[in-house]
Coordinates of C-alpha atoms in Angstrom, one line a residue:
X1 CA 100.4 231.2 9.4
X2 CA 102.6 229.6 6.7
X3 CA 105.5 231.8 7.6
X4 CA 105.2 230.9 11.3
X5 CA 105.1 227.1 10.5
X6 CA 108.1 227.5 8.2
X7 CA 109.9 229.5 10.9
X8 CA 109.2 226.8 13.5
X9 CA 110.5 224.1 11.2
X10 CA 113.6 226.1 10.4
X11 CA 114.3 226.4 14.2
X12 CA 113.8 222.7 14.7
X13 CA 116.1 221.9 11.8
X14 CA 118.7 224.2 13.3
X15 CA 118.5 222.5 16.7
X16 CA 118.8 219.1 15.1
X17 CA 121.9 220.3 13.1
X18 CA 123.6 221.5 16.2
X19 CA 123.2 218.1 17.8
X20 CA 125.2 216.6 14.8
X21 CA 128.3 218.3 16.2
X22 CA 128.0 215.9 19.1
X23 CA 128.2 213.1 16.5
X24 CA 131.3 214.7 15.1
X25 CA 132.8 214.7 18.6
X26 CA 132.0 211.1 19.1
X27 CA 133.5 210.1 15.7
X28 CA 136.7 212.1 16.5
X29 CA 137.1 210.4 19.8
X30 CA 136.6 207.0 18.2
X31 CA 139.2 207.9 15.6
X32 CA 141.6 208.9 18.3
X33 CA 141.0 205.5 20.0
X34 CA 141.7 203.8 16.7
X35 CA 145.0 205.6 16.5
X36 CA 146.1 204.0 19.8
X37 CA 144.9 200.5 18.8
X38 CA 141.3 200.5 20.1
X39 CA 139.7 199.6 16.8
X40 CA 136.2 198.6 17.9
X41 CA 134.7 202.0 18.3
X42 CA 134.9 203.9 15.0
X43 CA 132.7 201.7 12.9
X44 CA 129.8 201.7 15.4
X45 CA 130.2 205.5 15.9
X46 CA 129.8 206.0 12.1
X47 CA 126.7 203.8 12.0
X48 CA 125.3 205.5 15.1
X49 CA 125.6 208.9 13.4
X50 CA 123.7 207.6 10.5
X51 CA 120.5 207.6 12.6
X52 CA 120.8 211.4 12.7
X53 CA 121.2 211.6 8.9
X54 CA 118.2 209.3 8.5
X55 CA 116.1 211.8 10.6
X56 CA 117.4 214.7 8.4
X57 CA 116.3 212.9 5.2
X58 CA 112.9 212.2 6.7
X59 CA 112.4 215.8 7.7
X60 CA 113.6 217.0 4.3
X61 CA 110.9 215.0 2.7
X62 CA 108.2 215.9 5.2
X63 CA 108.9 219.6 5.8
X64 CA 110.9 220.7 2.7
X65 CA 109.1 218.6 0.1
X66 CA 112.4 217.0 -1.2
X67 CA 112.7 213.2 -1.2
X68 CA 116.1 212.1 -0.2
X69 CA 117.0 208.4 -0.6
X70 CA 119.6 206.6 1.5
X71 CA 123.0 206.7 -0.4
X72 CA 124.7 203.8 1.4
X73 CA 126.0 200.6 -0.2
X74 CA 124.2 197.4 0.5
X75 CA 125.1 195.9 3.9
X76 CA 127.6 193.1 3.9
X77 CA 126.3 189.6 4.1
X78 CA 126.4 187.6 7.3
X79 CA 129.3 185.1 7.7
X80 CA 128.4 181.6 6.7
X81 CA 129.6 178.6 8.8
X82 CA 131.4 176.0 6.7
X83 CA 130.7 172.3 7.0
X84 CA 133.5 171.7 9.4
X85 CA 132.0 174.3 11.8
X86 CA 134.6 177.1 11.1
X87 CA 134.0 180.5 9.7
X88 CA 136.5 181.4 6.9
X89 CA 137.8 184.9 6.1
X90 CA 140.4 184.6 3.3
X91 CA 143.0 182.1 4.6
X92 CA 142.1 182.5 8.2
X93 CA 139.6 180.3 10.1
X94 CA 137.5 181.5 13.1
X95 CA 135.5 179.6 15.6
X96 CA 133.0 182.4 15.9
X97 CA 131.7 184.9 13.4
X98 CA 132.2 188.1 15.6
X99 CA 135.5 189.2 14.1
X100 CA 134.5 188.6 10.5
X101 CA 131.2 190.4 11.0
X102 CA 132.8 193.4 12.6
X103 CA 135.6 193.6 10.0
X104 CA 133.1 193.5 7.2
X105 CA 130.9 196.1 8.7
X106 CA 133.9 198.3 9.5
X107 CA 135.1 198.1 5.9
X108 CA 131.6 198.7 4.6
X109 CA 131.2 201.8 6.7
X110 CA 134.7 203.2 6.0
X111 CA 134.9 202.6 2.3
X112 CA 131.5 203.9 1.4
X113 CA 131.9 207.3 -0.3
X114 CA 128.6 208.4 1.5
X115 CA 130.4 208.2 4.8
X116 CA 132.8 211.1 3.9
X117 CA 130.0 213.3 2.6
X118 CA 128.0 212.6 5.7
X119 CA 130.9 213.7 7.9
X120 CA 131.2 216.9 5.9
X121 CA 127.5 217.5 6.3
X122 CA 127.7 217.0 10.1
X123 CA 130.4 219.7 10.2
X124 CA 129.0 222.3 7.8
X125 CA 125.3 221.9 8.3
X126 CA 125.1 223.5 11.7
X127 CA 126.8 226.6 10.3
X128 CA 124.2 226.8 7.5
X129 CA 121.2 226.3 9.8
X130 CA 122.3 229.1 12.0
X131 CA 121.1 231.5 9.3
X132 CA 118.2 229.3 8.2
X133 CA 115.6 231.0 10.5
X134 CA 116.6 234.4 9.3
X135 CA 116.5 233.3 5.7
X136 CA 113.0 231.8 6.2
X137 CA 111.8 235.1 7.7
X138 CA 113.0 236.9 4.5
X139 CA 112.1 234.2 1.9
X140 CA 109.4 232.1 3.4
X141 CA 108.8 228.4 2.7
X142 CA 110.8 228.6 -0.5
X143 CA 114.0 228.7 1.6
X144 CA 113.0 225.5 3.2
X145 CA 112.8 223.8 -0.2
X146 CA 116.3 225.1 -1.0
X147 CA 117.5 223.7 2.3
X148 CA 116.0 220.3 1.3
X149 CA 118.1 220.4 -1.9
X150 CA 121.1 221.2 0.2
X151 CA 120.4 218.1 2.3
X152 CA 119.8 215.9 -0.7
X153 CA 123.2 217.1 -2.2
X154 CA 125.0 216.0 0.9
X155 CA 123.0 213.0 2.1
X156 CA 121.4 211.6 -1.0
X157 CA 122.9 209.2 -3.6
X158 CA 125.2 210.4 -6.3
X159 CA 126.1 208.8 -9.7
X160 CA 129.5 207.3 -9.9
X161 CA 132.2 210.0 -10.5
X162 CA 133.9 210.1 -13.9
X163 CA 137.7 210.5 -13.5
X164 CA 138.8 214.0 -14.5
X165 CA 135.4 215.5 -14.4
X166 CA 133.5 217.5 -11.7
X167 CA 133.0 221.0 -10.6
X168 CA 136.0 223.1 -9.7
X169 CA 134.8 223.7 -6.1
X170 CA 133.9 220.1 -5.5
X171 CA 137.3 218.8 -6.8
X172 CA 139.2 221.3 -4.7
X173 CA 137.2 220.5 -1.5
X174 CA 137.7 216.8 -2.2
X175 CA 141.5 217.4 -2.6
X176 CA 141.6 219.4 0.6
X177 CA 139.9 216.5 2.4
X178 CA 142.5 214.1 0.9
X179 CA 145.3 216.4 2.1
X180 CA 143.9 216.1 5.6
X181 CA 143.3 212.4 5.2
X182 CA 147.0 211.8 4.3
X183 CA 148.0 213.9 7.2
X184 CA 145.9 212.0 9.6
X185 CA 147.2 208.7 8.3
X186 CA 150.8 210.0 8.6
X187 CA 150.2 211.1 12.2
X188 CA 148.9 207.6 13.0
X189 CA 151.9 206.1 11.3
X190 CA 154.2 208.4 13.2
X191 CA 152.6 207.3 16.6
X192 CA 153.1 203.7 15.7
X193 CA 156.7 204.4 14.5
X194 CA 157.5 205.6 18.0
X195 CA 155.9 202.5 19.5
X196 CA 158.0 200.3 17.2
X197 CA 161.2 202.1 18.3
X198 CA 160.3 201.5 21.9
X199 CA 159.6 197.8 21.3
X200 CA 162.9 197.4 19.3
X201 CA 164.8 199.1 22.2
X202 CA 163.3 197.3 25.2
X203 CA 161.4 194.2 23.9
X204 CA 163.4 192.7 21.0
X205 CA 161.7 189.3 21.1
X206 CA 158.4 190.7 20.1
X207 CA 159.7 193.3 17.7
X208 CA 159.1 191.3 14.5
X209 CA 155.3 190.7 15.1
X210 CA 154.8 194.3 16.2
X211 CA 156.5 195.7 13.1
X212 CA 154.7 193.3 10.8
X213 CA 151.4 194.3 12.3
X214 CA 152.2 198.0 12.1
X215 CA 152.9 197.6 8.4
X216 CA 149.1 197.4 7.8
X217 CA 148.9 201.0 8.8
X218 CA 151.6 202.0 6.3
X219 CA 149.9 199.8 3.7
X220 CA 146.7 201.8 4.3
X221 CA 148.5 205.1 3.6
X222 CA 149.9 203.6 0.4
X223 CA 146.5 202.4 -0.7
X224 CA 144.6 205.5 0.1
X225 CA 147.2 207.8 -1.4
X226 CA 146.9 205.8 -4.7
X227 CA 143.1 205.9 -4.6
X228 CA 143.0 209.6 -3.8
X229 CA 145.7 210.9 -6.1
X230 CA 146.6 208.2 -8.6
X231 CA 150.1 208.0 -7.3
X232 CA 150.7 204.3 -6.9
X233 CA 153.0 203.2 -4.1
X234 CA 154.2 199.6 -4.3
X235 CA 155.1 197.6 -1.2
X236 CA 158.9 197.7 -0.8
X237 CA 159.5 194.8 1.7
X238 CA 161.9 192.0 1.0
X239 CA 160.3 188.5 0.5
X240 CA 159.9 186.6 3.8
X241 CA 162.5 183.9 4.6
X242 CA 161.8 180.2 3.9
X243 CA 161.5 177.6 6.6
X244 CA 164.7 176.4 8.2
X245 CA 166.4 173.3 6.8
X246 CA 167.6 170.7 9.3
X247 CA 171.1 169.4 9.3
X248 CA 172.0 165.8 8.6
X249 CA 171.6 165.0 12.3
X250 CA 168.1 166.5 12.4
X251 CA 169.0 169.6 14.4
X252 CA 168.5 173.2 13.3
X253 CA 171.5 175.5 13.4
X254 CA 171.4 179.3 14.1
X255 CA 175.0 180.6 14.2
X256 CA 176.8 178.5 16.8
X257 CA 173.6 177.3 18.5
X258 CA 171.7 174.1 17.7
X259 CA 168.0 173.6 18.3
X260 CA 165.8 170.5 18.4
X261 CA 162.7 172.2 17.2
X262 CA 162.3 174.8 14.3
X263 CA 160.5 177.3 16.5
X264 CA 163.4 179.4 17.6
X265 CA 165.2 179.3 14.2
X266 CA 162.0 180.6 12.6
X267 CA 161.8 183.4 15.1
X268 CA 165.4 184.3 14.6
X269 CA 165.0 184.3 10.8
X270 CA 161.9 186.5 10.9
X271 CA 163.6 189.0 13.3
X272 CA 166.6 189.2 11.0
X273 CA 164.4 189.5 8.0
X274 CA 162.4 192.4 9.5
X275 CA 165.3 194.3 11.1
X276 CA 167.7 194.0 8.1
X277 CA 165.1 195.2 5.6
X278 CA 165.9 198.8 4.8
X279 CA 162.2 199.4 4.1
X280 CA 161.5 198.9 7.9
X281 CA 163.7 201.8 8.8
X282 CA 162.5 203.9 5.9
X283 CA 159.0 203.4 7.2
X284 CA 160.0 204.5 10.7
X285 CA 161.7 207.6 9.3
X286 CA 158.8 208.3 6.8
X287 CA 156.3 208.4 9.7
X288 CA 158.0 211.6 11.0
X289 CA 159.0 213.1 7.7
X290 CA 155.7 212.6 5.9
X291 CA 153.9 214.1 8.9
X292 CA 156.1 217.1 8.9
X293 CA 155.8 217.7 5.1
X294 CA 152.1 217.1 5.2
X295 CA 151.7 219.7 8.0
X296 CA 153.7 222.2 5.9
X297 CA 151.5 221.6 2.9
X298 CA 148.1 221.3 4.7
X299 CA 148.3 224.1 7.3
X300 CA 148.4 227.1 4.8
X301 CA 145.5 225.7 2.8
X302 CA 143.4 225.0 5.9
X303 CA 144.4 228.4 7.5
X304 CA 143.3 230.3 4.4
X305 CA 140.1 228.4 3.9
X306 CA 139.3 228.5 7.6
X307 CA 140.0 232.2 7.8
X308 CA 137.7 232.9 4.8
X309 CA 134.9 230.8 6.2
X310 CA 135.2 232.6 9.6
X311 CA 135.0 235.9 7.8
X312 CA 131.8 234.9 5.9
X313 CA 130.3 233.6 9.1
X314 CA 131.1 236.8 11.0
X315 CA 129.9 239.1 8.3
X316 CA 126.7 237.4 7.2
X317 CA 125.7 235.1 10.1
X318 CA 127.0 236.5 13.3
X319 CA 126.5 240.3 12.5
X320 CA 122.8 240.0 11.7
X321 CA 122.3 237.8 14.7
X322 CA 123.8 240.2 17.2
X323 CA 122.5 243.3 15.4
X324 CA 125.7 245.2 16.3
X325 CA 129.0 246.1 14.5
X326 CA 131.4 243.2 14.2
X327 CA 135.2 243.2 13.8
X328 CA 137.0 240.7 11.6
X329 CA 140.7 241.1 12.2
X330 CA 142.6 242.9 10.7
X331 CA 139.7 244.8 9.0
X332 CA 137.7 247.6 10.5
X333 CA 134.3 247.3 12.1
X334 CA 131.3 246.5 9.9
X335 CA 127.7 247.4 10.8
X336 CA 125.9 247.4 7.4
X337 CA 125.4 245.1 4.5
X338 CA 127.1 247.6 2.1
X339 CA 130.1 247.8 4.4
X340 CA 130.4 244.0 4.5
X341 CA 130.6 243.6 0.7
X342 CA 134.3 244.6 0.3
X343 CA 135.4 242.3 3.2
X344 CA 133.2 239.5 1.7
X345 CA 135.3 239.7 -1.5
X346 CA 138.4 239.3 0.6
X347 CA 137.0 236.3 2.4
X348 CA 136.1 234.7 -0.8
X349 CA 139.6 235.4 -2.2
X350 CA 141.1 233.7 0.8
X351 CA 138.9 230.6 0.3
X352 CA 139.9 230.5 -3.4
X353 CA 143.6 231.0 -2.6
X354 CA 143.4 228.1 -0.1
X355 CA 141.5 225.7 -2.4
X356 CA 143.2 226.5 -5.8
X357 CA 146.5 224.6 -5.1
X358 CA 144.8 221.8 -3.1
X359 CA 144.9 219.2 -6.0
X360 CA 148.6 219.9 -6.8
X361 CA 149.5 219.9 -3.1
X362 CA 147.9 216.5 -2.3
X363 CA 149.8 215.1 -5.3
X364 CA 153.0 216.4 -3.9
X365 CA 152.2 214.8 -0.5
X366 CA 151.6 211.4 -2.2
X367 CA 154.8 211.7 -4.3
X368 CA 156.8 212.5 -1.1
X369 CA 155.3 209.5 0.6
X370 CA 156.3 207.4 -2.4
X371 CA 159.9 208.4 -2.0
X372 CA 160.0 207.0 1.6
X373 CA 157.4 204.2 1.4
X374 CA 158.0 202.9 -2.1
X375 CA 160.5 200.2 -3.2
X376 CA 164.1 200.9 -4.1
X377 CA 165.9 199.3 -7.1
X378 CA 167.4 196.6 -4.8
X379 CA 164.0 195.8 -3.4
X380 CA 162.4 195.6 -6.8
X381 CA 165.1 193.2 -8.0
X382 CA 164.6 191.0 -4.9
X383 CA 160.9 191.0 -5.3
X384 CA 161.1 190.2 -9.0
X385 CA 163.5 187.3 -8.4
X386 CA 161.1 185.9 -5.7
X387 CA 158.1 186.4 -8.0
X388 CA 159.9 184.6 -10.8
X389 CA 160.6 181.7 -8.5
X390 CA 156.9 181.5 -7.5
X391 CA 155.6 181.9 -11.0
X392 CA 157.9 179.3 -12.4
X393 CA 156.5 176.8 -10.0
X394 CA 152.9 177.9 -10.8
X395 CA 153.5 177.8 -14.5
X396 CA 154.9 174.2 -14.3
X397 CA 151.9 173.1 -12.2
X398 CA 149.4 174.8 -14.5
X399 CA 150.9 173.4 -17.6
X400 CA 150.9 169.9 -16.2
X401 CA 147.3 170.2 -15.1
X402 CA 146.3 171.6 -18.6
X403 CA 148.1 168.7 -20.3
X404 CA 146.3 166.2 -18.0
X405 CA 143.0 167.8 -18.8
X406 CA 143.6 167.6 -22.6
X407 CA 144.8 164.0 -22.2
X408 CA 141.7 163.1 -20.2
X409 CA 139.3 164.8 -22.6
X410 CA 141.0 163.0 -25.6
X411 CA 141.0 159.7 -23.8
X412 CA 137.4 159.8 -22.4
X413 CA 135.9 161.5 -25.4
X414 CA 137.4 161.4 -28.8
X415 CA 139.3 158.1 -28.3
X416 CA 136.3 156.3 -27.1
X417 CA 134.3 157.4 -30.1
X418 CA 137.0 156.4 -32.5
X419 CA 137.2 153.0 -30.9
X420 CA 133.5 152.5 -31.2
X421 CA 133.6 153.7 -34.8
X422 CA 136.4 151.2 -35.6
X423 CA 134.3 148.3 -34.2
X424 CA 131.3 149.4 -36.2
X425 CA 133.5 149.6 -39.4
X426 CA 134.4 145.9 -38.7
X427 CA 130.7 145.1 -38.4
X428 CA 130.0 146.9 -41.7
X429 CA 132.7 144.8 -43.4
X430 CA 131.2 141.6 -42.1
X431 CA 127.6 142.6 -43.2
X432 CA 128.2 144.3 -46.5
X433 CA 127.9 141.1 -48.4
X434 CA 125.3 139.2 -46.3
X435 CA 123.0 142.0 -45.1
X436 CA 123.5 145.2 -47.1
X437 CA 120.6 146.9 -45.4
X438 CA 122.1 146.5 -41.9
X439 CA 125.4 147.6 -43.3
X440 CA 123.8 150.8 -44.6
X441 CA 122.2 151.5 -41.2
X442 CA 125.6 151.1 -39.5
X443 CA 127.2 153.3 -42.1
X444 CA 124.6 156.0 -41.3
X445 CA 125.3 155.6 -37.6
X446 CA 129.0 155.9 -38.3
X447 CA 128.4 159.2 -40.3
X448 CA 126.4 160.7 -37.3
X449 CA 129.1 159.5 -34.8
X450 CA 131.9 161.0 -36.9
X451 CA 130.0 164.3 -37.0
X452 CA 129.6 164.2 -33.2
X453 CA 133.3 163.4 -32.8
X454 CA 134.2 166.3 -35.0
X455 CA 132.0 168.7 -33.0
X456 CA 133.6 167.5 -29.8
X457 CA 137.0 167.9 -31.2
X458 CA 136.2 171.4 -32.3
X459 CA 135.0 172.2 -28.7
X460 CA 138.2 170.8 -27.3
X461 CA 140.3 172.9 -29.7
X462 CA 138.3 176.0 -28.9
X463 CA 139.1 175.4 -25.2
X464 CA 142.8 175.2 -26.0
X465 CA 142.9 178.2 -28.4
X466 CA 139.7 179.8 -29.8
X467 CA 139.8 180.1 -33.6
X468 CA 138.3 183.6 -33.4
X469 CA 141.3 184.6 -31.4
X470 CA 143.7 183.5 -34.2
X471 CA 141.6 184.9 -36.9
X472 CA 140.4 188.3 -35.5
X473 CA 142.6 189.2 -32.6
X474 CA 142.0 189.8 -28.9
X475 CA 139.6 192.8 -29.2
X476 CA 137.2 191.1 -31.6
X477 CA 137.5 187.8 -29.7
X478 CA 136.5 189.6 -26.5
X479 CA 133.6 191.2 -28.3
X480 CA 132.4 187.8 -29.5
X481 CA 132.7 186.4 -26.0
X482 CA 130.7 189.4 -24.6
X483 CA 127.9 188.6 -27.2
X484 CA 127.7 185.0 -25.9
X485 CA 127.8 186.1 -22.2
X486 CA 124.5 186.3 -20.2
X487 CA 125.6 189.7 -19.0
X488 CA 124.9 193.0 -20.8
X489 CA 128.6 193.6 -21.6
X490 CA 130.1 196.7 -23.1
X491 CA 133.6 196.4 -24.7
X492 CA 135.6 199.5 -25.3
X493 CA 139.2 200.3 -26.0
X494 CA 141.7 200.0 -28.8
X495 CA 144.9 198.1 -29.7
X496 CA 147.5 199.5 -32.1
X497 CA 148.1 196.0 -33.5
X498 CA 148.3 192.3 -32.6
X499 CA 150.1 191.4 -29.4
X500 CA 151.9 188.1 -29.0
X501 CA 149.6 185.1 -29.4
X502 CA 150.4 183.5 -26.0
X503 CA 149.6 186.8 -24.4
X504 CA 146.3 187.1 -26.3
X505 CA 145.3 183.6 -25.2
X506 CA 146.1 184.4 -21.5
X507 CA 144.1 187.7 -21.6
X508 CA 141.2 186.0 -23.4
X509 CA 140.8 183.2 -20.9
X510 CA 141.3 185.7 -18.0
X511 CA 138.4 187.8 -19.3
X512 CA 136.3 184.6 -19.8
X513 CA 136.8 183.6 -16.2
X514 CA 136.0 187.0 -14.9
X515 CA 132.8 187.3 -16.9
X516 CA 131.8 183.8 -15.7
X517 CA 132.4 184.7 -12.1
X518 CA 130.4 187.9 -12.5
X519 CA 127.4 186.0 -14.0
X520 CA 127.6 183.3 -11.3
X521 CA 127.5 185.8 -8.5
X522 CA 124.5 187.7 -9.7
X523 CA 125.9 190.6 -11.8
X524 CA 123.7 192.0 -14.6
X525 CA 126.1 194.3 -16.4
X526 CA 129.8 194.4 -17.1
X527 CA 132.2 196.6 -18.9
X528 CA 135.5 195.5 -20.5
X529 CA 138.2 198.0 -21.4
X530 CA 141.2 196.9 -23.4
X531 CA 144.3 199.1 -23.8
X532 CA 148.0 198.9 -24.7
X533 CA 150.5 201.4 -23.5
X534 CA 154.2 201.4 -22.4
X535 CA 154.6 197.8 -23.6
X536 CA 151.9 196.6 -21.3
X537 CA 148.5 195.1 -22.2
X538 CA 145.8 196.2 -19.7
X539 CA 142.3 194.7 -19.6
X540 CA 139.8 196.0 -17.0
X541 CA 136.6 194.1 -16.2
X542 CA 134.0 195.9 -14.1
X543 CA 130.7 194.4 -13.0
X544 CA 127.8 195.5 -10.9
X545 CA 127.7 192.4 -8.7
X546 CA 127.5 192.2 -4.9
X547 CA 131.3 192.5 -4.4
X548 CA 133.3 190.9 -1.7
X549 CA 135.4 188.8 -4.1
X550 CA 138.7 187.6 -2.7
X551 CA 141.3 185.6 -4.8
X552 CA 142.1 183.3 -1.8
X553 CA 138.5 182.1 -1.6
X554 CA 138.1 180.7 -5.2
X555 CA 140.0 178.6 -7.6
X556 CA 139.0 180.8 -10.5
X557 CA 140.8 183.9 -9.5
X558 CA 143.8 181.9 -8.3
X559 CA 143.8 180.2 -11.7
X560 CA 144.0 183.6 -13.4
X561 CA 146.8 184.6 -11.1
X562 CA 148.7 181.4 -12.0
X563 CA 148.1 181.9 -15.7
X564 CA 149.3 185.5 -15.5
X565 CA 152.4 184.5 -13.5
X566 CA 153.8 182.8 -16.6
X567 CA 154.0 186.2 -18.3
X568 CA 155.0 188.2 -15.2
X569 CA 151.5 189.7 -15.3
X570 CA 149.3 190.8 -12.4
X571 CA 145.7 190.7 -11.3
X572 CA 144.5 193.7 -9.3
X573 CA 141.1 193.2 -7.7
X574 CA 139.0 195.9 -6.1
X575 CA 135.7 194.4 -4.7
X576 CA 134.2 196.3 -1.8
X577 CA 131.1 194.7 -0.1
X578 CA 128.1 195.8 -2.1
X579 CA 130.1 196.3 -5.3
X580 CA 131.1 197.1 -7.9
X581 CA 133.9 194.6 -8.6
X582 CA 136.8 195.9 -10.7
X583 CA 139.5 193.5 -11.9
X584 CA 142.5 194.7 -13.8
X585 CA 144.7 192.3 -15.7
X586 CA 148.2 193.7 -16.6
X587 CA 150.6 191.8 -18.9
X588 CA 153.9 193.1 -20.0
X589 CA 154.3 192.3 -23.7
X590 CA 155.2 193.6 -27.1
X591 CA 153.3 194.0 -30.4
X592 CA 153.7 191.1 -32.7
X593 CA 155.9 192.3 -35.6
X594 CA 154.4 189.8 -38.0
X595 CA 150.8 189.2 -37.0
X596 CA 149.1 186.2 -38.6
X597 CA 145.9 188.2 -39.3
X598 CA 144.8 191.8 -39.9
X599 CA 145.0 194.3 -37.1
X600 CA 142.1 194.7 -34.9
X601 CA 140.0 197.7 -35.5
X602 CA 139.9 200.4 -32.8
X603 CA 136.2 201.1 -32.5
X604 CA 134.2 200.5 -29.4
X605 CA 131.1 198.4 -29.3
X606 CA 128.3 197.3 -26.9
X607 CA 127.6 193.6 -26.8

């Protein structure tokens, strides 16, 4: 009776698994619609397929005895209407919350690692369940428990991956998926490249906005190639033109034509800027070349792995099912298990041969993409000049604001106390001969006031430049800050010596702001990693908060960017909805040849 019940459950699981191929078809159709600009279908298709996965987790617990928790990140929060009635997303305002809600849910569904594993399960699970009833007949209910573990491995939560670690098969399968992902993005980019060429040829007035919008697809390829392979591809585009300046008579000139309003001069300038940028044409050429190279690198791997999987399926799933000899070209017919063993070895060898170079091949795909989609030396120089212009203004404004703050603190705090102390000293002089007891009381008050003034002055000095930073260096100063933080903070890393003092102060206050933001938004833990390599100080702060941080929404992150701008530094923020938030501060600098205090030690510590 137990065997019959287990067999019935195995058949039901196989039927449910076959239905998941319909989910795959729906998702592929939605992805194809995304490629042609219909973006509203892929997110709902992924969420709709999750109902099937939820059913599989429930059945794994009920029939297989294996509890499988949902692996998804927390859902994004609902948009909040501001006081003026608008909904804000970055620097864009919306009258209704539909677009912000859809965009957040789409990002939440697409960037969740569980979505990729779920799609792989939808593809592979039906193949496994085809042999599940036969396996249950041979092994009984124990096989169902093994299938429950298989389901949990695919559809259950997993710990955060550690870079450079993982099983050989998992890493190669992941790399093969990344190969196909880069190929898919390259195909989408190629399709939109053709569309841009048509627009340039027949609809020049709208060429600039179409090209600028299409750059988001290229940016996606750059970003994902970096996330998947570690090959970073910077944006190569020239800085946008400034607003047109009117002549003395108030008109705007473009060549030999004068305009009363700046609209057409702005359009002309944007069109020239886009079409004269070499990166625009390199993007168009890269769409075709990256697709071609990706095909050449992906097809052999996919063919070998696919051929091996087909062989295994033919030998061990299809042959027992049809109970007759099967042929797996170009090998002879097989009718017994013993005869299938040699061909099984060949099938496994094909799979290994296809997976072995996958990691190296996906790296080559990303490097080739960097050749066409990365900046040239001329673009880097133009971007650096523009960045220096912007940071020079930011530094000036920041310094002026800091001086005003210090002046205000001194004027409203220390100066007021010193004035009051001076008046009390005058009273002491007047009372010392006539009323010594009152003079002593005023002297005691003066002593307490001087102590308070000294404490306030120390706090002000600590806000300008913390003493622990001068005495112990950046690493120990960050450790002291972590001990005072309400978060459970872990500080790791090492420094070969003292970096320049202004850089230390910049990095220290950046970490202070990041920890404060993390605590304010509900994080409980944080990790801080400090490193120095290739004449660049790197500080990475990661917290387990709810995510969704955007520099444009808060003055704190913008303040960090302005502070870093004075040192040509950068803030890189990764904060998906649901967390974690990872902020990386990079500051080009050199080691201080004559540090004012001993070198920081290189040990790690938990605060």
